[in-house]
PDB file of C-alpha atoms and ligand atoms in Angstrom:
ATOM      1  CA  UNK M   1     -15.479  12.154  -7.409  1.00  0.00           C
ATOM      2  CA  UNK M   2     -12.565  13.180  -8.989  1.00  0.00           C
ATOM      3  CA  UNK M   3      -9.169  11.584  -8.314  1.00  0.00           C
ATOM      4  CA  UNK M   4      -6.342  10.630 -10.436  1.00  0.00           C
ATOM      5  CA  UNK M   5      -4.708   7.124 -10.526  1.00  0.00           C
ATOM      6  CA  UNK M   6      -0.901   7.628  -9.879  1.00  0.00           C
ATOM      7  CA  UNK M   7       0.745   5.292 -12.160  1.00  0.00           C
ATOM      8  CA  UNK M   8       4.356   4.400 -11.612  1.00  0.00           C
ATOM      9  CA  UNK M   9       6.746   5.597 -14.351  1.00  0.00           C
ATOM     10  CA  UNK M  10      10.469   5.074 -14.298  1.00  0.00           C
ATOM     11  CA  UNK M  11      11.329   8.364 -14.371  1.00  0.00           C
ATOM     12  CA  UNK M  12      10.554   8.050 -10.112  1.00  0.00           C
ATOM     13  CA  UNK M  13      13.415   5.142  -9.688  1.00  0.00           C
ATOM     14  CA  UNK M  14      15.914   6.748  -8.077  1.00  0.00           C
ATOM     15  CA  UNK M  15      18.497   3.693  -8.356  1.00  0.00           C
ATOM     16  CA  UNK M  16      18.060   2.140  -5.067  1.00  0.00           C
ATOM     17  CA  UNK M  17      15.871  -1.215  -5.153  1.00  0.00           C
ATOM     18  CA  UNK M  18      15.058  -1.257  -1.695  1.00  0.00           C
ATOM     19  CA  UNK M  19      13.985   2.959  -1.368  1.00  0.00           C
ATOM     20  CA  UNK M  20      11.979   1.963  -5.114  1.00  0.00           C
ATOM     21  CA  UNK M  21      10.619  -0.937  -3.837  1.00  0.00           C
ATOM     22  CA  UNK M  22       9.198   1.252  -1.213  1.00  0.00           C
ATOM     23  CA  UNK M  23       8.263   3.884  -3.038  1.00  0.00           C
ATOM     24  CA  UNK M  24       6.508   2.038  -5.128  1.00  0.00           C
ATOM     25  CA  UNK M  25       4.988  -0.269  -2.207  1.00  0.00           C
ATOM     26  CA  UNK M  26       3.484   3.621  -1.031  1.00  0.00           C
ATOM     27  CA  UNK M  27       1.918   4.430  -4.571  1.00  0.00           C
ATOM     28  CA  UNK M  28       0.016   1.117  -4.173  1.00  0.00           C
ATOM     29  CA  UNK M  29      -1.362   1.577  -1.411  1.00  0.00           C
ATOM     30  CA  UNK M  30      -2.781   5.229  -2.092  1.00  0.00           C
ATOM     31  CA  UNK M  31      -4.384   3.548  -5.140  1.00  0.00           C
ATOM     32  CA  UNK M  32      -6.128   0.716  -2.778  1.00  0.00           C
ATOM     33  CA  UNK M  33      -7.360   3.797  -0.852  1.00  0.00           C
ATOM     34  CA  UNK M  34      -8.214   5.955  -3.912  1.00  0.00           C
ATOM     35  CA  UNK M  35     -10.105   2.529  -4.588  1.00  0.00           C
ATOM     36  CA  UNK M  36     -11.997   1.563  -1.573  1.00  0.00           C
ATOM     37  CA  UNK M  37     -12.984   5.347  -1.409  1.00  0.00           C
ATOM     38  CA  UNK M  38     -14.641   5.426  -5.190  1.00  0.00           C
ATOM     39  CA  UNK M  39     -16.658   1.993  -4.219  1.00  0.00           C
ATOM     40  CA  UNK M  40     -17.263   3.939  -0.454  1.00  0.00           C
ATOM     41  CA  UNK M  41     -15.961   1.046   1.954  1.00  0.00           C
ATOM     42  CA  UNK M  42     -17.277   1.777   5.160  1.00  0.00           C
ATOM     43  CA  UNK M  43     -15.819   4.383   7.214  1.00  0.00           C
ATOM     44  CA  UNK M  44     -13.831   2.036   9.895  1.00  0.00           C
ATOM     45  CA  UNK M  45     -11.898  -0.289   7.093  1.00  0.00           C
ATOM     46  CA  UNK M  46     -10.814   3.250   5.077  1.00  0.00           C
ATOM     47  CA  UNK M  47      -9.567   4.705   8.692  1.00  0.00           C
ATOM     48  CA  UNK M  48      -7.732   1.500   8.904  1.00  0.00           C
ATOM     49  CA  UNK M  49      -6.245   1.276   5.467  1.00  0.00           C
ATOM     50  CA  UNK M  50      -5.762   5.329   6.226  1.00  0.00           C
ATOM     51  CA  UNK M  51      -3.898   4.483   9.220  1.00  0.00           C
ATOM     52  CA  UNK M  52      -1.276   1.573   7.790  1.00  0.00           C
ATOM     53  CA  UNK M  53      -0.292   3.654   5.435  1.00  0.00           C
ATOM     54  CA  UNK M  54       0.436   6.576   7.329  1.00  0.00           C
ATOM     55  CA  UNK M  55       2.710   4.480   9.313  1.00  0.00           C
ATOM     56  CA  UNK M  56       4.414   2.858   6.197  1.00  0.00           C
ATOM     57  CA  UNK M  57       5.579   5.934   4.635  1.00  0.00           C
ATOM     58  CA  UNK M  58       6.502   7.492   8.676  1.00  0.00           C
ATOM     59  CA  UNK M  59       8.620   4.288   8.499  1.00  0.00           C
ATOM     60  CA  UNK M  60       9.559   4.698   4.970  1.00  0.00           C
ATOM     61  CA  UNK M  61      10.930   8.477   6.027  1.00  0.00           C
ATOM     62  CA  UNK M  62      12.798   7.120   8.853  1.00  0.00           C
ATOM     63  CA  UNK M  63      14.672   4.647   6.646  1.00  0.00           C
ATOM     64  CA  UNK M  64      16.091   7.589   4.592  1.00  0.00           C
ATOM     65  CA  UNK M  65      16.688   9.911   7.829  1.00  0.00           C
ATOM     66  CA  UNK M  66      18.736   6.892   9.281  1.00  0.00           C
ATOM     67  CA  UNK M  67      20.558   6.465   5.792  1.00  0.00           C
ATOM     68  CA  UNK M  68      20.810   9.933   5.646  1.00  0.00           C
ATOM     69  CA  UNK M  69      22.372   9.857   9.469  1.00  0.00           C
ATOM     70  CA  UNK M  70      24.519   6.701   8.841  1.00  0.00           C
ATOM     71  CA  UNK M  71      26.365   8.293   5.768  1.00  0.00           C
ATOM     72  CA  UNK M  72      26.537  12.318   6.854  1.00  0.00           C
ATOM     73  CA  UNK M  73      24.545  13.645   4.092  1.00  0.00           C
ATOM     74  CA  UNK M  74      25.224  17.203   3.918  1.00  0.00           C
ATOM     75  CA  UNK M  75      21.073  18.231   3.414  1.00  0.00           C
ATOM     76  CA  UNK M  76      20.283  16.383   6.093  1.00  0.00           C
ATOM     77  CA  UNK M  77      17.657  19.028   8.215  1.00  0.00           C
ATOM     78  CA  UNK M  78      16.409  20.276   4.709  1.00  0.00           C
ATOM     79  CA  UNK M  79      15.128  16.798   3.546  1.00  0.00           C
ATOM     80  CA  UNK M  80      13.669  15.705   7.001  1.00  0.00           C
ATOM     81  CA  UNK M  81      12.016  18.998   7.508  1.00  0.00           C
ATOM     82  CA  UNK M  82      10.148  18.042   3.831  1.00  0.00           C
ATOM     83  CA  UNK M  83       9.256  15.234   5.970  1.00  0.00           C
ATOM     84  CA  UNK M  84       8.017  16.141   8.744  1.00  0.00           C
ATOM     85  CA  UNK M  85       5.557  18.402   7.207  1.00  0.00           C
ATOM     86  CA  UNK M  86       4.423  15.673   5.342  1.00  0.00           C
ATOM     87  CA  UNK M  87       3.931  13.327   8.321  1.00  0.00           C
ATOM     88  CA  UNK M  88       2.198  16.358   9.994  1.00  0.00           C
ATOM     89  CA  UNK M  89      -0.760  16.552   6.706  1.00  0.00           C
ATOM     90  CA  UNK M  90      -0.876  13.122   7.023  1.00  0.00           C
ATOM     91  CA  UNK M  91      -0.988  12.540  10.729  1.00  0.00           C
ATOM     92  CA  UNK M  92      -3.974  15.594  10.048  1.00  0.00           C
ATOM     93  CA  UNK M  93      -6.153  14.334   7.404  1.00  0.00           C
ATOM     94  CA  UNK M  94      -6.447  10.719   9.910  1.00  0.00           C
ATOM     95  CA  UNK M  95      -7.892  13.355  12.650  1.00  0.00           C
ATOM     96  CA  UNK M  96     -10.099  14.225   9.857  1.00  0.00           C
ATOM     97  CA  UNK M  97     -11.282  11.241   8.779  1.00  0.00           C
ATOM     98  CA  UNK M  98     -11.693   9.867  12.661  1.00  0.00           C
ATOM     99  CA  UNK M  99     -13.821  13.135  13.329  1.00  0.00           C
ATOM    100  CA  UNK M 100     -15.749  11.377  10.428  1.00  0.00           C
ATOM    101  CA  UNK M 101     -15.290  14.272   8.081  1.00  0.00           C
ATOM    102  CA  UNK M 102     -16.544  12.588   4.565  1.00  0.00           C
ATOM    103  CA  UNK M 103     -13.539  10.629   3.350  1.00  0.00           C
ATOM    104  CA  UNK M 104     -13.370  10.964  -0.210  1.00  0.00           C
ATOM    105  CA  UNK M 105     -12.448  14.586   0.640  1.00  0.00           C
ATOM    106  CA  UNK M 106      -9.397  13.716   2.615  1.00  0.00           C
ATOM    107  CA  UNK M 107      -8.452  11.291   0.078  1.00  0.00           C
ATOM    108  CA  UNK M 108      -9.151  13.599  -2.754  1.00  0.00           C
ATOM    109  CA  UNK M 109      -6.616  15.981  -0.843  1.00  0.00           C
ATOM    110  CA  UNK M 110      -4.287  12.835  -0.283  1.00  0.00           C
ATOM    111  CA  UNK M 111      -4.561  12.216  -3.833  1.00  0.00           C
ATOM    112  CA  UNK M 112      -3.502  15.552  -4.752  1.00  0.00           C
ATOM    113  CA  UNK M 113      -0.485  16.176  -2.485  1.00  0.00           C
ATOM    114  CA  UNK M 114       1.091  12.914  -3.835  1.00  0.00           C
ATOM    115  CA  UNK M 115       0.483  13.605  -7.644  1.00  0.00           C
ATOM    116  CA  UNK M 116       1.578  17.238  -6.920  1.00  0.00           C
ATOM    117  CA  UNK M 117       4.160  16.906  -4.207  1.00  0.00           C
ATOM    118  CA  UNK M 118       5.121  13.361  -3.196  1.00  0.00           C
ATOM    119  CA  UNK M 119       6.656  12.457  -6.959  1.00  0.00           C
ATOM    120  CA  UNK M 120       8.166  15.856  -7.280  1.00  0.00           C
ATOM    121  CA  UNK M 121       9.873  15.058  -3.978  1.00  0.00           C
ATOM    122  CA  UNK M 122      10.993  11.262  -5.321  1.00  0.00           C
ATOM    123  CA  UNK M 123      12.188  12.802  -8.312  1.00  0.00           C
ATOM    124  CA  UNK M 124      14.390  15.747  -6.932  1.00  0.00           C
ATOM    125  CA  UNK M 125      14.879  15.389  -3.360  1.00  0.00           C
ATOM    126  CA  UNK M 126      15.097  11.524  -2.887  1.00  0.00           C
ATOM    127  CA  UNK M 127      17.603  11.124  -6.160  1.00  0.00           C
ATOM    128  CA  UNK M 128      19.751  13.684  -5.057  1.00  0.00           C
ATOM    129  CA  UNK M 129      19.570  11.931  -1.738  1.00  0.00           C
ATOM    130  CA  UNK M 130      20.359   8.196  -3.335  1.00  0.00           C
ATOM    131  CA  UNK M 131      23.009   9.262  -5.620  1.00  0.00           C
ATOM    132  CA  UNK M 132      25.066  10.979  -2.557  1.00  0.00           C
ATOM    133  CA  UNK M 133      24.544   7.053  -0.757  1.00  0.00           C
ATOM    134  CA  UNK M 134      25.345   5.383  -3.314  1.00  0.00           C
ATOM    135  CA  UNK M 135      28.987   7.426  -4.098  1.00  0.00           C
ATOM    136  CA  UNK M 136      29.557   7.139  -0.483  1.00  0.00           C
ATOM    137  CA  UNK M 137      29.014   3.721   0.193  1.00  0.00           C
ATOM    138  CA  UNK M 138      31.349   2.759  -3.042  1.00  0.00           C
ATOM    139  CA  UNK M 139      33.946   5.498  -1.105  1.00  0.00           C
ATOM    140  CA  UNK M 140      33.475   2.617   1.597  1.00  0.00           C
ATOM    141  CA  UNK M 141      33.532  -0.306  -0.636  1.00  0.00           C
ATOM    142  CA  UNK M 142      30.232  -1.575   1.384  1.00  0.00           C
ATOM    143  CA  UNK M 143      26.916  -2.496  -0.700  1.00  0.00           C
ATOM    144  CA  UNK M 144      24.538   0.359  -0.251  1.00  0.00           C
ATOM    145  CA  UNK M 145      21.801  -2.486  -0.354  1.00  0.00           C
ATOM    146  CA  UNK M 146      22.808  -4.308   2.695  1.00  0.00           C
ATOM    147  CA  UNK M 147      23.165  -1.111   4.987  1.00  0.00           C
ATOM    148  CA  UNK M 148      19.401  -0.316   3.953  1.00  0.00           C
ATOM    149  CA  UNK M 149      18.565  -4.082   5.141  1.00  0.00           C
ATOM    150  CA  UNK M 150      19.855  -3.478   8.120  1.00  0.00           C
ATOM    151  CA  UNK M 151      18.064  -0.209   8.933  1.00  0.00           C
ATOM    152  CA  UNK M 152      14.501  -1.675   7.760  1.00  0.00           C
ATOM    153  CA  UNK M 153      14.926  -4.127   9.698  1.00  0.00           C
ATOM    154  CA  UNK M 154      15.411  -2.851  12.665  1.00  0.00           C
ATOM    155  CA  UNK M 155      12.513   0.201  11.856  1.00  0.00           C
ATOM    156  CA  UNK M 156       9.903  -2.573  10.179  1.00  0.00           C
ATOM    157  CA  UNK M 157      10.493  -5.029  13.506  1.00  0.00           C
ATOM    158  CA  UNK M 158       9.655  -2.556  15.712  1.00  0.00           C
ATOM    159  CA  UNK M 159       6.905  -1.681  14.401  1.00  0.00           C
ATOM    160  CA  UNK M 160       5.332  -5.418  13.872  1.00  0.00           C
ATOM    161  CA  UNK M 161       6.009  -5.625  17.933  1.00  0.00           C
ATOM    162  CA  UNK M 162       3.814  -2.783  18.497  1.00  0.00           C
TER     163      UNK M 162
HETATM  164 FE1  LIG Z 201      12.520  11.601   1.023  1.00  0.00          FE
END
């Protein structure tokens, strides 16, 4: 099986701890998959770990829409149409790997849409993004850091009381 480790470099911080911390938090947990696939974890604990973090990174995307919302960034449609078609391949290889399709193909596939797509998007997309949030919160003296707080809270909550 061929798959390549994603390793973090800081060239993908994009200046905001909390999106970073995220970011980062996403990487991970591809990895654990990448992982559990190599030493072929049964099928029900990868559909699990499959399924967590397809709804941590939905969640993640929905903290940056809401920024995005909250502070009237001008690309707003372009970014979350990026996402959306990610949520869609994602929400698509699960339906794969529930219709028991073998699973180090769909993580093979997951692999290479985040080495070939996901950091391209961190690096381009998401620092253009934090660089307009950060200039506008200083515009309105408030701490970038604590709005974010706010908004995962309220996202990472709801989704616990599920
Ligand atoms: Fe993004």
């Amino acid at each position: 099986m061929e798959y390549q480790k994603i390793v973090w470099k800081n060239d993908l911080d994009t200046g905001i701890q909390l999106i970073d911390s995220q970011h980062r938090e996403f990487i991970r947990l591809v990895n654990n998959l990448l992982d559990s696939t190599v030493k072929s974890e049964d099928a029900q604990s990868l559909l699990k770990a499959f399924s967590f973090l397809r709804y941590y990174i939905s969640d993640h995307f929905s903290v940056e829409e809401s920024a995005m919302i909250a502070y009237g960034y001008p690309f707003y449609s372009m970014h979350k149409n990026i996402h959306d078609s990610f949520r869609e391949e994602i929400n698509g290889m699960e339906m794969k790997l529930r219709s028991n399709l073998p699973a180090h193909d769909v993580v093979i596939k997951l692999n290479y849409m985040i080495v070939n797509w996901f950091m391209h998007h961190i690096k381009v997309e998401d620092r253009k993004l934090c660089n307009y949030l950060e200039m506008q919160a200083q515009k309105r003296q408030e701490s970038i850091g604590g709005r974010l707080e706010q908004i995962v809270s309220v996202f990472f909550k709801v989704r616990e009381s599920v």
